[in-house]
Amino acid sequence: GGDAKASFDVADQFGLIAHSAGGHAALHMLDRIGCFRARFAALLDPVDGLDPFGLEKGFLLPVGVHPEVKLNFTTPVALIISGHASEAPHYPKALRWPACAPADRAGMHWYASLDSPKWLVNFSDYGHADLLNEAIPHGFSDHICASGPGASTSAGREAYRIGLAAIVVALGQALLPSVPLAPKLAQADFLRWLEQPATALAPLNISGA
């Protein structure tokens, strides 16, 4: 169905949202495809590489933090990290299960190589998988990735999900020209909220550049 003659132009009208290794894919598109245009990227604990063990070596950046190496784009980025993502889950040491977002391939690994404008959003009381919906038993996700104290209750996990959504909404309202602004608020109001989120439900720290 639909009108065969209808067209929909999305150039410059969308943002990228990704989590974990999906952030690697999103940053790969921004870095390597020059004609790929997005108004913003909201990246939740993006991890360089294709697996938590680092067996596949297709990294975008050298392992570690290298501010002298820059990614090849200037799209505004909100780098959203969880404070416990770089911790290994509490498995017996013999299993040698890695952190879901190892420090040398996540967090500041990306932030130091991003050009401005950028925001580093740290939900300090949560882990890499604490954003999952309640349909996924928390005890299961806690065994895959280290969890944080903020996720110890259902209400805490819901506050985290709402906080993540608020970051994305603020970016969209501020940077997507096709999105109608909330009444009596300007684009600058949403960017200001990103830097001073006084109404955030979950504990977080934000820095911008």
mmCIF file of C-alpha atoms in Angstrom:
data_model
loop_
_atom_site.group_PDB
_atom_site.id
_atom_site.type_symbol
_atom_site.label_atom_id
_atom_site.label_comp_id
_atom_site.label_asym_id
_atom_site.label_seq_id
_atom_site.Cartn_x
_atom_site.Cartn_y
_atom_site.Cartn_z
ATOM 1 C CA GLY A 1 0.000 0.000 0.000
ATOM 2 C CA GLY A 2 0.920 3.676 0.057
ATOM 3 C CA ASP A 3 1.673 6.226 -2.605
ATOM 4 C CA ALA A 4 4.366 4.994 -4.973
ATOM 5 C CA LYS A 5 5.248 8.616 -5.768
ATOM 6 C CA ALA A 6 5.738 9.623 -2.147
ATOM 7 C CA SER A 7 9.256 10.450 -1.015
ATOM 8 C CA PHE A 8 10.836 10.931 2.385
ATOM 9 C CA ASP A 9 14.048 12.901 2.744
ATOM 10 C CA VAL A 10 15.857 12.058 5.978
ATOM 11 C CA ALA A 11 19.102 13.871 5.217
ATOM 12 C CA ASP A 12 20.258 15.717 8.320
ATOM 13 C CA GLN A 13 17.064 14.718 10.160
ATOM 14 C CA PHE A 14 18.151 11.827 12.363
ATOM 15 C CA GLY A 15 20.433 10.811 15.193
ATOM 16 C CA LEU A 16 22.257 7.604 16.036
ATOM 17 C CA ILE A 17 21.637 5.650 19.232
ATOM 18 C CA ALA A 18 23.648 2.553 20.097
ATOM 19 C CA HIS A 19 24.733 0.396 23.041
ATOM 20 C CA SER A 20 27.868 -1.671 23.701
ATOM 21 C CA ALA A 21 29.450 -3.076 20.513
ATOM 22 C CA GLY A 22 26.669 -1.335 18.589
ATOM 23 C CA GLY A 23 28.503 1.885 19.475
ATOM 24 C CA HIS A 24 31.520 0.569 17.573
ATOM 25 C CA ALA A 25 29.306 0.149 14.504
ATOM 26 C CA ALA A 26 27.802 3.647 14.870
ATOM 27 C CA LEU A 27 31.201 5.283 15.285
ATOM 28 C CA HIS A 28 32.546 3.277 12.353
ATOM 29 C CA MET A 29 29.847 4.758 10.110
ATOM 30 C CA LEU A 30 30.568 8.295 11.313
ATOM 31 C CA ASP A 31 34.337 7.876 11.075
ATOM 32 C CA ARG A 32 34.695 5.983 7.804
ATOM 33 C CA ILE A 33 31.721 7.003 5.652
ATOM 34 C CA GLY A 34 32.225 10.644 4.729
ATOM 35 C CA CYS A 35 28.757 11.159 3.251
ATOM 36 C CA PHE A 36 27.008 9.677 6.284
ATOM 37 C CA ARG A 37 25.278 12.549 8.071
ATOM 38 C CA ALA A 38 23.656 12.490 11.482
ATOM 39 C CA ARG A 39 22.689 15.378 13.741
ATOM 40 C CA PHE A 40 23.899 13.632 16.903
ATOM 41 C CA ALA A 41 25.006 10.331 18.356
ATOM 42 C CA ALA A 42 23.909 9.053 21.775
ATOM 43 C CA LEU A 43 26.224 6.167 22.634
ATOM 44 C CA LEU A 44 25.546 4.020 25.693
ATOM 45 C CA ASP A 45 28.719 2.353 26.961
ATOM 46 C CA PRO A 46 30.153 1.942 23.443
ATOM 47 C CA VAL A 47 32.866 -0.715 23.261
ATOM 48 C CA ASP A 48 35.606 -0.786 20.643
ATOM 49 C CA GLY A 49 36.021 -4.123 18.901
ATOM 50 C CA LEU A 50 33.584 -6.922 18.243
ATOM 51 C CA ASP A 51 33.759 -9.057 21.388
ATOM 52 C CA PRO A 52 34.467 -8.541 25.118
ATOM 53 C CA PHE A 53 37.644 -10.621 24.982
ATOM 54 C CA GLY A 54 39.196 -8.461 22.258
ATOM 55 C CA LEU A 55 39.848 -11.486 20.063
ATOM 56 C CA GLU A 56 38.722 -9.658 16.916
ATOM 57 C CA LYS A 57 41.206 -6.832 16.359
ATOM 58 C CA GLY A 58 39.040 -4.555 14.232
ATOM 59 C CA PHE A 59 39.449 -1.585 16.592
ATOM 60 C CA LEU A 60 38.741 1.976 15.493
ATOM 61 C CA LEU A 61 41.307 3.382 17.928
ATOM 62 C CA PRO A 62 44.488 2.043 19.524
ATOM 63 C CA VAL A 63 43.775 0.249 22.793
ATOM 64 C CA GLY A 64 43.908 2.662 25.716
ATOM 65 C CA VAL A 65 43.475 6.450 25.767
ATOM 66 C CA HIS A 66 45.150 8.332 22.906
ATOM 67 C CA PRO A 67 44.000 11.988 22.652
ATOM 68 C CA GLU A 68 46.468 12.555 19.834
ATOM 69 C CA VAL A 69 44.388 10.202 17.632
ATOM 70 C CA LYS A 70 41.150 11.845 16.486
ATOM 71 C CA LEU A 71 38.044 10.278 14.996
ATOM 72 C CA ASN A 72 37.216 11.733 11.599
ATOM 73 C CA PHE A 73 33.911 13.523 12.256
ATOM 74 C CA THR A 74 32.478 16.466 14.202
ATOM 75 C CA THR A 75 28.966 15.160 14.886
ATOM 76 C CA PRO A 76 27.853 16.085 18.438
ATOM 77 C CA VAL A 77 28.194 13.048 20.709
ATOM 78 C CA ALA A 78 26.781 12.239 24.125
ATOM 79 C CA LEU A 79 29.024 9.487 25.461
ATOM 80 C CA ILE A 80 26.907 7.830 28.160
ATOM 81 C CA ILE A 81 28.806 5.486 30.443
ATOM 82 C CA SER A 82 27.840 3.436 33.491
ATOM 83 C CA GLY A 83 30.118 3.568 36.497
ATOM 84 C CA HIS A 84 30.460 -0.216 36.901
ATOM 85 C CA ALA A 85 30.738 -1.190 33.218
ATOM 86 C CA SER A 86 34.499 -1.700 33.379
ATOM 87 C CA GLU A 87 34.228 -4.224 36.231
ATOM 88 C CA ALA A 88 34.222 -7.937 35.542
ATOM 89 C CA PRO A 89 31.135 -9.833 36.760
ATOM 90 C CA HIS A 90 31.458 -11.825 39.950
ATOM 91 C CA TYR A 91 32.256 -15.164 38.354
ATOM 92 C CA PRO A 92 34.813 -17.579 39.754
ATOM 93 C CA LYS A 93 38.249 -16.320 38.656
ATOM 94 C CA ALA A 94 38.878 -19.598 36.848
ATOM 95 C CA LEU A 95 36.286 -18.625 34.215
ATOM 96 C CA ARG A 96 38.188 -15.408 33.383
ATOM 97 C CA TRP A 97 35.055 -13.630 32.147
ATOM 98 C CA PRO A 98 35.962 -10.074 31.049
ATOM 99 C CA ALA A 99 34.243 -6.798 31.821
ATOM 100 C CA CYS A 100 31.481 -5.984 29.358
ATOM 101 C CA ALA A 101 33.041 -2.555 28.693
ATOM 102 C CA PRO A 102 36.782 -2.864 29.418
ATOM 103 C CA ALA A 103 38.360 0.451 30.432
ATOM 104 C CA ASP A 104 40.973 0.305 27.659
ATOM 105 C CA ARG A 105 38.270 -0.005 24.968
ATOM 106 C CA ALA A 106 35.390 2.053 26.389
ATOM 107 C CA GLY A 107 34.688 5.298 28.240
ATOM 108 C CA MET A 108 37.668 7.655 28.030
ATOM 109 C CA HIS A 109 39.079 5.461 25.251
ATOM 110 C CA TRP A 110 36.505 7.186 23.020
ATOM 111 C CA TYR A 111 36.018 10.527 24.731
ATOM 112 C CA ALA A 112 39.631 11.673 24.394
ATOM 113 C CA SER A 113 39.476 11.155 20.611
ATOM 114 C CA LEU A 114 36.155 12.892 19.955
ATOM 115 C CA ASP A 115 36.061 16.436 18.578
ATOM 116 C CA SER A 116 33.702 18.927 20.211
ATOM 117 C CA PRO A 117 30.835 19.300 20.882
ATOM 118 C CA LYS A 118 30.719 16.331 23.221
ATOM 119 C CA TRP A 119 29.299 15.384 26.581
ATOM 120 C CA LEU A 120 30.484 12.678 28.953
ATOM 121 C CA VAL A 121 27.513 11.389 30.935
ATOM 122 C CA ASN A 122 28.383 9.053 33.815
ATOM 123 C CA PHE A 123 25.576 7.133 35.524
ATOM 124 C CA SER A 124 27.882 6.209 38.372
ATOM 125 C CA ASP A 125 25.632 3.738 40.230
ATOM 126 C CA TYR A 126 24.866 1.390 37.317
ATOM 127 C CA GLY A 127 26.413 -1.345 35.217
ATOM 128 C CA HIS A 128 26.559 -2.164 31.527
ATOM 129 C CA ALA A 129 23.360 -4.254 31.383
ATOM 130 C CA ASP A 130 21.322 -2.478 34.070
ATOM 131 C CA LEU A 131 19.314 -0.661 31.404
ATOM 132 C CA LEU A 132 17.558 -3.861 30.268
ATOM 133 C CA ASN A 133 13.783 -4.044 30.591
ATOM 134 C CA GLU A 134 12.265 -5.953 33.489
ATOM 135 C CA ALA A 135 11.336 -8.767 31.089
ATOM 136 C CA ILE A 136 15.015 -9.792 31.380
ATOM 137 C CA PRO A 137 15.561 -11.128 34.937
ATOM 138 C CA HIS A 138 18.067 -8.875 36.681
ATOM 139 C CA GLY A 139 19.802 -11.869 38.223
ATOM 140 C CA PHE A 140 20.561 -13.124 34.706
ATOM 141 C CA SER A 141 21.970 -9.839 33.367
ATOM 142 C CA ASP A 142 23.962 -9.362 36.590
ATOM 143 C CA HIS A 143 25.803 -12.604 35.818
ATOM 144 C CA ILE A 144 26.731 -11.413 32.319
ATOM 145 C CA CYS A 145 27.888 -7.899 33.238
ATOM 146 C CA ALA A 146 28.761 -6.349 36.592
ATOM 147 C CA SER A 147 25.841 -4.451 38.111
ATOM 148 C CA GLY A 148 25.799 -1.333 40.287
ATOM 149 C CA PRO A 149 24.015 -0.525 43.548
ATOM 150 C CA GLY A 150 21.511 1.719 41.791
ATOM 151 C CA ALA A 151 20.113 -1.335 40.016
ATOM 152 C CA SER A 152 19.433 -3.313 43.186
ATOM 153 C CA THR A 153 15.706 -2.445 42.994
ATOM 154 C CA SER A 154 13.197 -2.311 40.172
ATOM 155 C CA ALA A 155 12.588 1.381 40.938
ATOM 156 C CA GLY A 156 16.303 2.101 40.622
ATOM 157 C CA ARG A 157 16.515 0.387 37.247
ATOM 158 C CA GLU A 158 13.448 2.288 36.032
ATOM 159 C CA ALA A 159 15.033 5.585 37.116
ATOM 160 C CA TYR A 160 18.110 4.648 35.092
ATOM 161 C CA ARG A 161 16.072 3.927 31.958
ATOM 162 C CA ILE A 162 14.182 7.206 32.338
ATOM 163 C CA GLY A 163 17.459 9.081 32.769
ATOM 164 C CA LEU A 164 18.903 7.520 29.622
ATOM 165 C CA ALA A 165 15.758 8.404 27.670
ATOM 166 C CA ALA A 166 15.924 11.984 28.942
ATOM 167 C CA ILE A 167 19.446 12.387 27.550
ATOM 168 C CA VAL A 168 18.340 11.189 24.113
ATOM 169 C CA VAL A 169 15.221 13.384 24.129
ATOM 170 C CA ALA A 170 17.291 16.438 25.106
ATOM 171 C CA LEU A 171 19.703 15.801 22.237
ATOM 172 C CA GLY A 172 16.868 15.308 19.766
ATOM 173 C CA GLN A 173 15.026 18.421 20.859
ATOM 174 C CA ALA A 174 18.197 20.498 20.684
ATOM 175 C CA LEU A 175 19.751 19.189 17.482
ATOM 176 C CA LEU A 176 17.036 17.811 15.194
ATOM 177 C CA PRO A 177 15.454 20.712 13.281
ATOM 178 C CA SER A 178 12.371 18.679 12.387
ATOM 179 C CA VAL A 179 11.485 17.921 16.032
ATOM 180 C CA PRO A 180 9.039 20.464 17.533
ATOM 181 C CA LEU A 181 10.419 22.014 20.688
ATOM 182 C CA ALA A 182 8.555 21.704 23.954
ATOM 183 C CA PRO A 183 6.482 24.810 24.753
ATOM 184 C CA LYS A 184 8.504 27.818 25.952
ATOM 185 C CA LEU A 185 11.836 25.982 25.694
ATOM 186 C CA ALA A 186 14.604 26.808 23.242
ATOM 187 C CA GLN A 187 17.391 24.600 21.901
ATOM 188 C CA ALA A 188 19.820 26.164 24.347
ATOM 189 C CA ASP A 189 17.616 25.048 27.249
ATOM 190 C CA PHE A 190 18.028 21.397 26.301
ATOM 191 C CA LEU A 191 21.788 21.705 25.851
ATOM 192 C CA ARG A 192 21.981 23.472 29.218
ATOM 193 C CA TRP A 193 20.106 20.554 30.790
ATOM 194 C CA LEU A 194 22.735 18.187 29.413
ATOM 195 C CA GLU A 195 25.398 20.128 31.281
ATOM 196 C CA GLN A 196 23.422 20.729 34.485
ATOM 197 C CA PRO A 197 20.750 17.997 34.798
ATOM 198 C CA ALA A 198 19.270 19.160 38.081
ATOM 199 C CA THR A 199 16.150 17.068 37.533
ATOM 200 C CA ALA A 200 17.903 13.759 36.784
ATOM 201 C CA LEU A 201 16.307 10.824 38.592
ATOM 202 C CA ALA A 202 19.418 8.649 38.696
ATOM 203 C CA PRO A 203 22.848 9.728 40.010
ATOM 204 C CA LEU A 204 25.005 10.985 37.172
ATOM 205 C CA ASN A 205 27.902 13.298 36.422
ATOM 206 C CA ILE A 206 28.216 15.252 33.170
ATOM 207 C CA SER A 207 31.081 17.136 31.582
ATOM 208 C CA GLY A 208 31.053 18.813 28.193
ATOM 209 C CA ALA A 209 33.466 20.292 25.726
#
